mmCIF file of C-alpha atoms in Angstrom:
data_model
loop_
_atom_site.group_PDB
_atom_site.id
_atom_site.type_symbol
_atom_site.label_atom_id
_atom_site.label_comp_id
_atom_site.label_asym_id
_atom_site.label_seq_id
_atom_site.Cartn_x
_atom_site.Cartn_y
_atom_site.Cartn_z
ATOM 1 C CA MET A 171 80.774 117.367 144.370
ATOM 2 C CA GLY A 172 81.648 113.917 142.573
ATOM 3 C CA ASN A 173 84.284 113.130 145.464
ATOM 4 C CA ASP A 174 84.037 109.502 146.817
ATOM 5 C CA PRO A 175 83.799 109.871 150.493
ATOM 6 C CA ARG A 176 85.469 106.711 151.375
ATOM 7 C CA GLN A 177 88.833 107.846 149.745
ATOM 8 C CA GLY A 178 91.523 107.123 152.414
ATOM 9 C CA THR A 179 88.779 105.336 154.715
ATOM 10 C CA GLU A 180 89.408 101.753 155.933
ATOM 11 C CA ARG A 181 86.913 99.482 154.610
ATOM 12 C CA GLU A 182 83.999 99.242 156.566
ATOM 13 C CA GLU A 183 81.230 97.080 155.644
ATOM 14 C CA LEU A 184 77.311 98.112 155.687
ATOM 15 C CA PRO A 185 75.950 96.425 158.992
ATOM 16 C CA LEU A 186 73.478 93.645 158.663
ATOM 17 C CA SER A 187 70.830 95.603 160.397
ATOM 18 C CA PHE A 188 70.817 97.878 157.243
ATOM 19 C CA TYR A 189 69.537 95.147 155.136
ATOM 20 C CA GLU A 190 67.460 93.976 157.778
ATOM 21 C CA ARG A 191 65.560 97.361 157.551
ATOM 22 C CA LEU A 192 65.852 97.537 153.731
ATOM 23 C CA ALA A 193 63.822 94.393 153.497
ATOM 24 C CA GLU A 194 60.964 95.617 155.750
ATOM 25 C CA ALA A 195 60.889 99.253 154.299
ATOM 26 C CA SER A 196 58.246 100.725 152.285
ATOM 27 C CA VAL A 197 59.066 101.689 148.727
ATOM 28 C CA ASP A 198 59.693 105.254 149.596
ATOM 29 C CA GLU A 199 62.096 103.955 152.763
ATOM 30 C CA LYS A 200 63.849 101.751 150.457
ATOM 31 C CA LEU A 201 64.792 104.714 148.154
ATOM 32 C CA VAL A 202 65.799 106.734 151.058
ATOM 33 C CA LEU A 203 67.728 104.085 152.670
ATOM 34 C CA ALA A 204 69.356 103.339 149.282
ATOM 35 C CA ARG A 205 70.690 107.090 148.959
ATOM 36 C CA GLU A 206 71.876 106.810 152.652
ATOM 37 C CA ALA A 207 73.657 103.452 151.929
ATOM 38 C CA ALA A 208 75.900 105.520 149.008
ATOM 39 C CA MET A 209 77.426 107.774 151.977
ATOM 40 C CA HIS A 210 78.531 104.736 154.093
ATOM 41 C CA PRO A 211 82.279 104.333 153.849
ATOM 42 C CA GLY A 212 82.184 100.556 153.139
ATOM 43 C CA PHE A 213 79.345 100.793 150.206
ATOM 44 C CA ASP A 214 81.051 98.756 147.340
ATOM 45 C CA GLU A 215 80.035 97.558 144.365
ATOM 46 C CA GLU A 216 78.583 94.286 145.663
ATOM 47 C CA ASP A 217 76.179 96.621 147.876
ATOM 48 C CA ALA A 218 75.402 98.446 144.825
ATOM 49 C CA PHE A 219 74.292 95.421 143.308
ATOM 50 C CA GLU A 220 72.253 93.902 146.261
ATOM 51 C CA VAL A 221 70.530 97.459 147.304
ATOM 52 C CA GLY A 222 69.669 98.214 143.731
ATOM 53 C CA SER A 223 68.322 95.025 142.822
ATOM 54 C CA ARG A 224 66.022 95.407 145.791
ATOM 55 C CA VAL A 225 64.960 98.609 145.172
ATOM 56 C CA GLU A 226 64.577 97.752 141.468
ATOM 57 C CA GLU A 227 62.122 94.997 142.240
ATOM 58 C CA ALA A 228 60.090 96.862 144.458
ATOM 59 C CA LEU A 229 59.893 100.056 142.235
ATOM 60 C CA GLU A 230 58.732 97.363 139.293
ATOM 61 C CA ALA A 231 56.129 95.835 141.496
ATOM 62 C CA ALA A 232 54.890 99.395 142.482
ATOM 63 C CA GLY A 233 54.599 100.546 138.726
ATOM 64 C CA ARG A 234 57.182 103.172 139.711
ATOM 65 C CA TYR A 235 60.192 101.633 137.839
ATOM 66 C CA GLU A 236 61.233 105.321 136.162
ATOM 67 C CA GLU A 237 62.252 106.314 139.677
ATOM 68 C CA LEU A 238 65.310 103.903 139.557
ATOM 69 C CA GLU A 239 66.823 106.547 137.292
ATOM 70 C CA GLY A 240 66.887 109.285 140.047
ATOM 71 C CA LEU A 241 68.589 106.672 142.259
ATOM 72 C CA LEU A 242 71.366 105.850 139.757
ATOM 73 C CA ASP A 243 72.035 109.608 139.078
ATOM 74 C CA ASP A 244 72.512 110.275 142.881
ATOM 75 C CA TRP A 245 74.868 107.347 143.089
ATOM 76 C CA ARG A 246 76.662 108.695 140.209
ATOM 77 C CA GLU A 247 77.258 112.075 141.989
ATOM 78 C CA ARG A 248 78.053 110.678 145.482
ATOM 79 C CA VAL A 249 79.990 107.604 144.671
ATOM 80 C CA PRO A 250 80.904 107.856 140.955
ATOM 81 C CA ARG A 251 83.524 105.021 141.101
ATOM 82 C CA VAL A 252 81.126 102.462 142.461
ATOM 83 C CA HIS A 253 78.339 103.577 140.063
ATOM 84 C CA ASP A 254 80.954 103.229 137.114
ATOM 85 C CA ALA A 255 82.316 99.933 138.095
ATOM 86 C CA GLU A 256 79.397 98.051 138.712
ATOM 87 C CA PRO A 257 77.837 96.004 135.716
ATOM 88 C CA ALA A 258 74.604 95.737 137.021
ATOM 89 C CA VAL A 259 74.174 99.719 137.052
ATOM 90 C CA ARG A 260 75.029 99.637 133.473
ATOM 91 C CA THR A 261 72.593 97.162 132.678
ATOM 92 C CA TRP A 262 69.832 98.903 134.522
ATOM 93 C CA ARG A 263 70.868 102.242 132.608
ATOM 94 C CA ALA A 264 70.344 100.478 129.529
ATOM 95 C CA GLU A 265 66.906 99.218 130.446
ATOM 96 C CA LEU A 266 65.857 102.384 131.593
ATOM 97 C CA SER A 267 66.888 104.166 128.159
ATOM 98 C CA LEU A 268 64.957 101.504 126.399
ATOM 99 C CA ARG A 269 61.642 101.902 128.855
ATOM 100 C CA LEU A 270 61.694 105.530 129.186
ATOM 101 C CA PRO A 271 60.882 107.762 126.252
ATOM 102 C CA GLY A 272 63.761 110.400 124.931
ATOM 103 C CA ARG A 273 66.875 108.424 126.441
ATOM 104 C CA ASP A 274 70.080 107.896 124.855
ATOM 105 C CA VAL A 275 69.857 104.302 124.057
ATOM 106 C CA LYS A 276 72.711 103.990 121.983
ATOM 107 C CA GLY A 277 74.991 105.804 124.354
ATOM 108 C CA ALA A 278 73.736 103.528 127.343
ATOM 109 C CA LEU A 279 74.161 100.268 125.223
ATOM 110 C CA THR A 280 77.707 101.122 123.583
ATOM 111 C CA ALA A 281 78.811 101.919 127.292
ATOM 112 C CA LEU A 282 77.655 98.702 128.529
ATOM 113 C CA ALA A 283 79.195 96.808 125.797
ATOM 114 C CA ARG A 284 82.538 98.545 126.018
ATOM 115 C CA GLU A 285 82.706 97.810 129.920
ATOM 116 C CA THR A 286 81.759 94.430 130.077
ATOM 117 C CA GLY A 287 81.867 92.538 126.798
ATOM 118 C CA ASP A 288 79.566 90.159 127.781
ATOM 119 C CA ALA A 289 78.188 88.780 124.643
ATOM 120 C CA THR A 290 75.101 87.362 126.229
ATOM 121 C CA LEU A 291 73.935 90.488 128.051
ATOM 122 C CA VAL A 292 74.850 92.645 125.026
ATOM 123 C CA MET A 293 72.866 90.382 122.751
ATOM 124 C CA ARG A 294 69.839 90.591 125.184
ATOM 125 C CA LEU A 295 69.585 94.352 125.065
ATOM 126 C CA ALA A 296 70.626 94.381 121.354
ATOM 127 C CA GLU A 297 67.345 91.826 120.728
ATOM 128 C CA TRP A 298 65.294 94.348 122.810
ATOM 129 C CA CYS A 299 66.480 97.175 120.303
ATOM 130 C CA LEU A 300 65.961 95.053 117.424
ATOM 131 C CA TYR A 301 62.029 93.977 118.558
ATOM 132 C CA ARG A 302 61.465 97.662 118.437
ATOM 133 C CA GLY A 303 63.138 98.373 115.349
ATOM 134 C CA ARG A 304 65.781 100.337 116.690
ATOM 135 C CA ILE A 305 68.460 98.754 114.396
ATOM 136 C CA GLU A 306 70.911 101.440 114.532
ATOM 137 C CA GLU A 307 71.256 101.291 118.476
ATOM 138 C CA ALA A 308 71.424 97.521 118.661
ATOM 139 C CA LEU A 309 74.409 97.799 115.622
ATOM 140 C CA ALA A 310 76.245 100.178 117.512
ATOM 141 C CA GLY A 311 76.199 98.057 120.576
ATOM 142 C CA LEU A 312 76.906 94.752 118.946
ATOM 143 C CA LEU A 313 79.667 96.243 116.982
ATOM 144 C CA GLU A 314 81.326 97.985 120.518
ATOM 145 C CA ALA A 315 81.485 94.669 122.071
ATOM 146 C CA TRP A 316 82.508 92.393 119.073
ATOM 147 C CA PRO A 317 86.639 92.834 119.735
ATOM 148 C CA GLN A 318 86.204 91.494 123.258
ATOM 149 C CA VAL A 319 83.737 88.689 121.949
ATOM 150 C CA ARG A 320 85.942 87.796 119.337
ATOM 151 C CA GLU A 321 88.910 87.378 121.812
ATOM 152 C CA ASP A 322 86.941 85.655 124.933
ATOM 153 C CA GLU A 323 88.670 82.144 124.736
ATOM 154 C CA THR A 324 85.865 81.165 127.866
ATOM 155 C CA LEU A 325 83.066 81.804 125.323
ATOM 156 C CA ALA A 326 81.189 78.849 123.936
ATOM 157 C CA GLU A 327 81.700 78.498 120.112
ATOM 158 C CA TRP A 328 77.967 78.542 119.439
ATOM 159 C CA THR A 329 77.483 81.552 121.608
ATOM 160 C CA ARG A 330 79.943 83.368 119.093
ATOM 161 C CA VAL A 331 78.389 82.013 116.132
ATOM 162 C CA ASP A 332 74.780 83.441 117.239
ATOM 163 C CA TYR A 333 76.281 86.762 118.044
ATOM 164 C CA VAL A 334 77.925 86.910 114.575
ATOM 165 C CA SER A 335 74.786 85.796 112.834
ATOM 166 C CA ARG A 336 72.755 88.722 115.009
ATOM 167 C CA SER A 337 75.304 91.282 114.332
ATOM 168 C CA VAL A 338 75.358 90.447 110.427
ATOM 169 C CA LEU A 339 71.571 90.354 110.140
ATOM 170 C CA THR A 340 71.669 93.556 112.042
ATOM 171 C CA CYS A 341 74.396 95.068 109.622
ATOM 172 C CA MET A 342 72.118 94.087 106.759
ATOM 173 C CA ASP A 343 69.093 95.705 108.172
ATOM 174 C CA VAL A 344 70.759 99.000 108.993
ATOM 175 C CA ALA A 345 72.500 99.011 105.308
ATOM 176 C CA LEU A 346 68.930 98.376 103.627
ATOM 177 C CA ARG A 347 67.187 101.027 105.581
ATOM 178 C CA GLU A 348 70.062 103.456 104.378
ATOM 179 C CA ALA A 349 70.007 101.971 100.824
ATOM 180 C CA PRO A 350 67.332 99.730 99.616
ATOM 181 C CA ASP A 351 69.102 98.981 96.340
ATOM 182 C CA LEU A 352 71.972 97.400 98.736
ATOM 183 C CA GLY A 353 74.096 94.978 96.621
ATOM 184 C CA LEU A 354 76.044 92.067 97.784
ATOM 185 C CA GLU A 355 79.699 93.980 97.211
ATOM 186 C CA ALA A 356 78.623 96.816 99.489
ATOM 187 C CA LEU A 357 77.313 94.441 102.230
ATOM 188 C CA ASN A 358 80.298 92.539 102.453
ATOM 189 C CA ALA A 359 82.406 95.712 102.869
ATOM 190 C CA ARG A 360 80.097 96.551 105.621
ATOM 191 C CA LEU A 361 80.540 92.995 107.080
ATOM 192 C CA SER A 362 84.696 93.083 106.630
ATOM 193 C CA THR A 363 84.959 93.618 110.690
ATOM 194 C CA PHE A 364 83.544 89.927 111.040
ATOM 195 C CA ALA A 365 86.068 88.329 108.533
ATOM 196 C CA ARG A 366 85.723 84.659 107.926
ATOM 197 C CA ALA A 367 83.151 84.479 110.830
ATOM 198 C CA VAL A 368 80.526 85.730 108.146
ATOM 199 C CA PRO A 369 77.913 83.135 107.529
ATOM 200 C CA HIS A 370 78.105 81.195 103.807
ATOM 201 C CA TRP A 371 74.161 82.182 103.461
ATOM 202 C CA VAL A 372 74.752 85.983 103.346
ATOM 203 C CA GLU A 373 74.121 86.237 99.817
ATOM 204 C CA ARG A 374 71.052 84.400 99.990
ATOM 205 C CA ALA A 375 69.701 86.198 103.160
ATOM 206 C CA LEU A 376 70.114 89.357 101.136
ATOM 207 C CA ALA A 377 67.900 88.380 98.184
ATOM 208 C CA LEU A 378 65.402 86.362 100.287
ATOM 209 C CA ARG A 379 64.923 88.903 103.171
ATOM 210 C CA THR A 380 64.437 91.746 100.830
ATOM 211 C CA GLY A 381 61.915 89.851 98.652
ATOM 212 C CA ARG A 382 63.989 90.265 95.572
ATOM 213 C CA GLU A 383 63.898 86.561 95.268
ATOM 214 C CA PRO A 384 60.881 84.693 96.320
ATOM 215 C CA TRP A 385 60.824 81.190 97.622
ATOM 216 C CA LYS A 386 60.778 78.767 94.621
ATOM 217 C CA ARG A 387 57.800 77.072 95.129
ATOM 218 C CA ARG A 388 58.397 73.223 95.795
ATOM 219 C CA THR A 389 55.976 70.482 96.159
ATOM 220 C CA GLN A 390 55.035 68.612 99.214
ATOM 221 C CA GLN A 391 56.638 65.576 97.833
ATOM 222 C CA PHE A 392 59.644 67.212 96.909
ATOM 223 C CA LEU A 393 60.456 68.470 100.364
ATOM 224 C CA LEU A 394 59.619 65.193 101.755
ATOM 225 C CA SER A 395 62.052 63.442 99.419
ATOM 226 C CA MET A 396 65.113 65.768 100.179
ATOM 227 C CA SER A 397 68.112 64.327 102.056
ATOM 228 C CA PRO A 398 68.278 66.032 105.584
ATOM 229 C CA GLU A 399 71.245 68.147 104.510
ATOM 230 C CA ALA A 400 69.539 69.400 101.694
ATOM 231 C CA PHE A 401 66.526 69.817 103.543
ATOM 232 C CA PHE A 402 67.776 72.020 106.331
ATOM 233 C CA ASP A 403 69.473 74.260 103.607
ATOM 234 C CA GLU A 404 65.865 74.642 101.832
ATOM 235 C CA GLN A 405 64.408 74.949 105.402
ATOM 236 C CA ARG A 406 66.670 77.902 106.170
ATOM 237 C CA THR A 407 65.952 79.515 102.671
ATOM 238 C CA LEU A 408 62.228 79.250 103.377
ATOM 239 C CA LEU A 409 62.547 80.657 106.848
ATOM 240 C CA LEU A 410 64.439 83.908 105.348
ATOM 241 C CA SER A 411 61.727 84.374 102.688
ATOM 242 C CA PHE A 412 59.389 84.486 105.477
ATOM 243 C CA GLU A 413 60.634 87.960 106.605
ATOM 244 C CA PRO A 414 59.079 90.198 104.167
ATOM 245 C CA GLU A 415 55.712 88.517 104.783
ATOM 246 C CA LEU A 416 55.988 89.669 108.447
ATOM 247 C CA ARG A 417 56.617 93.274 107.298
ATOM 248 C CA ALA A 418 54.343 93.608 104.441
ATOM 249 C CA ARG A 419 51.223 91.567 106.316
ATOM 250 C CA TRP A 420 51.640 92.191 109.762
ATOM 251 C CA GLY A 421 53.487 95.309 110.039
ATOM 252 C CA TRP A 422 56.630 94.137 111.587
ATOM 253 C CA PRO A 423 59.726 96.441 111.531
ATOM 254 C CA TRP A 424 63.024 95.687 110.268
ATOM 255 C CA GLY A 425 64.886 94.115 113.170
ATOM 256 C CA ARG A 426 61.900 92.445 114.640
ATOM 257 C CA THR A 427 61.722 90.171 111.610
ATOM 258 C CA GLN A 428 65.207 88.362 112.116
ATOM 259 C CA LEU A 429 64.470 87.514 115.619
ATOM 260 C CA VAL A 430 62.730 84.270 114.208
ATOM 261 C CA PHE A 431 66.019 83.169 112.934
ATOM 262 C CA PRO A 432 67.353 80.942 114.189
ATOM 263 C CA GLU A 433 65.011 80.125 117.042
ATOM 264 C CA LEU A 434 62.031 79.061 114.732
ATOM 265 C CA PHE A 435 64.357 77.110 112.892
ATOM 266 C CA HIS A 436 65.364 75.088 115.824
ATOM 267 C CA LEU A 437 61.650 74.631 116.612
ATOM 268 C CA LEU A 438 60.911 72.756 113.177
ATOM 269 C CA PRO A 439 60.849 69.142 113.258
ATOM 270 C CA GLY A 440 62.695 68.843 109.966
ATOM 271 C CA PRO A 441 62.934 65.247 108.726
ATOM 272 C CA PHE A 442 63.398 63.696 112.045
ATOM 273 C CA GLY A 443 60.122 64.947 113.616
ATOM 274 C CA TYR A 444 57.053 63.014 114.097
ATOM 275 C CA GLN A 445 58.822 59.894 115.109
ATOM 276 C CA GLY A 446 60.383 60.201 111.312
ATOM 277 C CA VAL A 447 56.933 59.335 109.665
ATOM 278 C CA MET A 448 56.491 62.232 107.275
ATOM 279 C CA THR A 449 53.578 61.962 104.869
ATOM 280 C CA ARG A 450 52.486 65.507 104.786
ATOM 281 C CA ALA A 451 54.886 68.725 104.504
ATOM 282 C CA MET A 452 53.232 69.988 107.908
ATOM 283 C CA HIS A 453 55.259 67.265 109.451
ATOM 284 C CA VAL A 454 58.628 68.742 108.433
ATOM 285 C CA LEU A 455 57.455 72.632 108.495
ATOM 286 C CA LEU A 456 55.140 73.078 111.434
ATOM 287 C CA PRO A 457 56.491 72.820 115.308
ATOM 288 C CA VAL A 458 55.483 69.525 116.870
ATOM 289 C CA PRO A 459 52.745 70.819 119.684
ATOM 290 C CA GLU A 460 54.141 68.559 122.113
ATOM 291 C CA ASP A 461 57.763 69.884 121.481
ATOM 292 C CA LEU A 462 56.326 73.584 121.618
ATOM 293 C CA GLU A 463 55.023 72.824 125.002
ATOM 294 C CA HIS A 464 58.514 71.619 126.273
ATOM 295 C CA TRP A 465 59.508 74.811 124.750
ATOM 296 C CA VAL A 466 57.096 77.075 126.584
ATOM 297 C CA ARG A 467 57.431 75.119 130.108
ATOM 298 C CA SER A 468 60.954 73.876 130.086
ATOM 299 C CA ILE A 469 63.577 76.456 129.332
ATOM 300 C CA PRO A 470 62.813 79.296 131.679
ATOM 301 C CA ASP A 471 66.545 80.058 131.832
ATOM 302 C CA GLU A 472 67.129 80.529 128.083
ATOM 303 C CA ARG A 473 63.991 82.649 127.958
ATOM 304 C CA SER A 474 65.559 85.035 130.482
ATOM 305 C CA LEU A 475 68.683 85.387 128.423
ATOM 306 C CA HIS A 476 66.509 85.912 125.156
ATOM 307 C CA PRO A 477 62.967 86.902 126.072
ATOM 308 C CA HIS A 478 62.514 89.193 123.072
ATOM 309 C CA VAL A 479 63.630 86.321 120.920
ATOM 310 C CA HIS A 480 61.114 83.882 122.431
ATOM 311 C CA ALA A 481 58.358 86.616 122.210
ATOM 312 C CA ALA A 482 58.811 87.392 118.432
ATOM 313 C CA THR A 483 58.986 83.527 117.819
ATOM 314 C CA ALA A 484 55.828 82.673 119.493
ATOM 315 C CA MET A 485 54.132 85.868 117.529
ATOM 316 C CA ALA A 486 55.292 84.341 114.341
ATOM 317 C CA LEU A 487 53.720 80.787 114.625
ATOM 318 C CA ARG A 488 50.611 82.081 113.385
ATOM 319 C CA PRO A 489 51.759 84.036 110.529
ATOM 320 C CA TRP A 490 54.278 81.268 109.597
ATOM 321 C CA SER A 491 51.487 78.546 109.386
ATOM 322 C CA GLU A 492 49.334 81.030 107.038
ATOM 323 C CA TYR A 493 52.584 81.676 104.911
ATOM 324 C CA LEU A 494 52.825 77.704 104.501
ATOM 325 C CA HIS A 495 49.104 77.769 103.543
ATOM 326 C CA ARG A 496 49.361 80.206 100.640
ATOM 327 C CA LEU A 497 52.271 78.303 99.325
ATOM 328 C CA GLY A 498 50.516 75.507 99.100
ATOM 329 C CA LEU A 499 52.378 73.275 101.689
ATOM 330 C CA VAL A 500 49.522 73.126 104.410
ATOM 331 C CA SER A 501 45.851 72.696 103.789
ATOM 332 C CA GLU A 502 43.138 74.740 105.493
ATOM 333 C CA PRO A 503 41.997 71.853 107.691
ATOM 334 C CA GLU A 504 45.812 70.877 108.585
ATOM 335 C CA LEU A 505 46.228 74.718 109.578
ATOM 336 C CA ALA A 506 43.238 75.198 111.734
ATOM 337 C CA GLU A 507 43.961 71.596 113.587
ATOM 338 C CA TRP A 508 47.591 72.500 114.569
ATOM 339 C CA TRP A 509 46.579 76.257 115.420
ATOM 340 C CA GLU A 510 44.034 74.959 118.018
ATOM 341 C CA ARG A 511 46.685 72.786 119.758
ATOM 342 C CA VAL A 512 49.025 75.332 119.537
ATOM 343 C CA TRP A 513 47.402 78.133 120.617
ATOM 344 C CA GLU A 514 46.658 76.511 124.310
ATOM 345 C CA VAL A 515 50.078 75.731 124.890
ATOM 346 C CA LEU A 516 51.319 79.196 124.160
ATOM 347 C CA ALA A 517 48.484 80.487 126.817
ATOM 348 C CA SER A 518 51.082 80.543 129.455
ATOM 349 C CA LEU A 519 54.079 82.100 127.703
ATOM 350 C CA PRO A 520 53.013 85.876 128.321
ATOM 351 C CA GLU A 521 53.590 85.563 132.497
ATOM 352 C CA GLN A 522 56.837 84.018 131.668
ATOM 353 C CA LEU A 523 57.937 86.814 129.595
ATOM 354 C CA THR A 524 58.048 89.147 132.577
ATOM 355 C CA VAL A 525 61.794 88.053 132.784
ATOM 356 C CA SER A 526 62.397 90.698 130.005
ATOM 357 C CA ASN A 527 61.828 93.580 132.374
ATOM 358 C CA ASP A 528 59.664 95.150 129.488
ATOM 359 C CA PRO A 529 56.341 95.468 130.559
ATOM 360 C CA GLN A 530 54.986 96.317 126.993
ATOM 361 C CA LEU A 531 56.288 93.135 125.555
ATOM 362 C CA VAL A 532 54.294 91.237 128.206
ATOM 363 C CA ASP A 533 51.006 93.140 126.948
ATOM 364 C CA GLU A 534 51.645 92.721 123.285
ATOM 365 C CA ALA A 535 52.190 88.959 124.195
ATOM 366 C CA HIS A 536 48.776 88.605 126.052
ATOM 367 C CA GLN A 537 47.143 90.796 122.951
ATOM 368 C CA SER A 538 48.772 88.238 120.399
ATOM 369 C CA LEU A 539 48.527 84.983 122.190
ATOM 370 C CA ARG A 540 45.297 85.490 123.962
ATOM 371 C CA GLY A 541 43.209 88.181 122.392
ATOM 372 C CA GLY A 542 43.504 87.339 118.661
ATOM 373 C CA TRP A 543 45.997 88.319 115.777
ATOM 374 C CA PRO A 544 45.413 91.755 114.501
ATOM 375 C CA HIS A 545 47.595 92.688 111.285
ATOM 376 C CA GLY A 546 49.745 95.304 111.063
#
């Protein structure tokens, strides 16, 4: 048991006829063929990816996704080298742990992070954890991959910045759950692993995200008269102060609230929106419906990388507009006019979220974006 039957055997590829049979097979037949494939002397990592992907797709379509776990267990026993070497297997393991009850999410995510060091992949799965409020598991994965992410010279700098921001906010969430009275000194000690990469706004974030310091109310005219640089700092402050609103009024858990940052920040028009014509605060603080339509329809690749971020951002739009209304920055008629246009734009988003491989997320998006806005 556990021995690789291909050891000492000359490389022999799976025949093309196998893949032809696999394509035409029923779901049950695909599972049988996938197990048989692992006994072939030529079964390697590429085959594991190809065969596993086709079986995964068929199981998902049949509503039997959980059966993928049994196939992976079988591969681990029959061909451990292939099972352990193919990154897609670790991804499937992590996604199964998130979808099935009672699984070791932390172990699956940290194993993937350790073996791949893939910043985007680890962030996507960590964001899934964060959306569900599983902040300890998210932090474990993010910290496990950080040494490789930090040293990866091929990584775009903006990706590393996003990775650090997500990790810092997750450190803060975990620390606050353990010690609600967390001070800045204790937080900085936890963040020391990120050294100079820690964002400059951490102190303000701690005060605003906990509700210890409310947003200092500004008049519409004050906001409209600010310089662009000052306004963007104020916009970040306002957005961070929005997180307690999501927890208290809408029942969002720690972890999910942070997902709106920085995605919603980037969607807000700021002083350059509405063709530079700014006569009301809504012109700088509410996303332009045309920009939202572009966001919904034109960036499917980005959505596949961060589906839980996009879902959380879309679901936060109505709460955000109501928050601005209570602050006196948006009038009731302005809110109603804006939301009527935005709701129509968001209607097609739930179907796009199937890329998340998280059916529960798709159902929640349908409910929130089509069936009303139940409070927590």
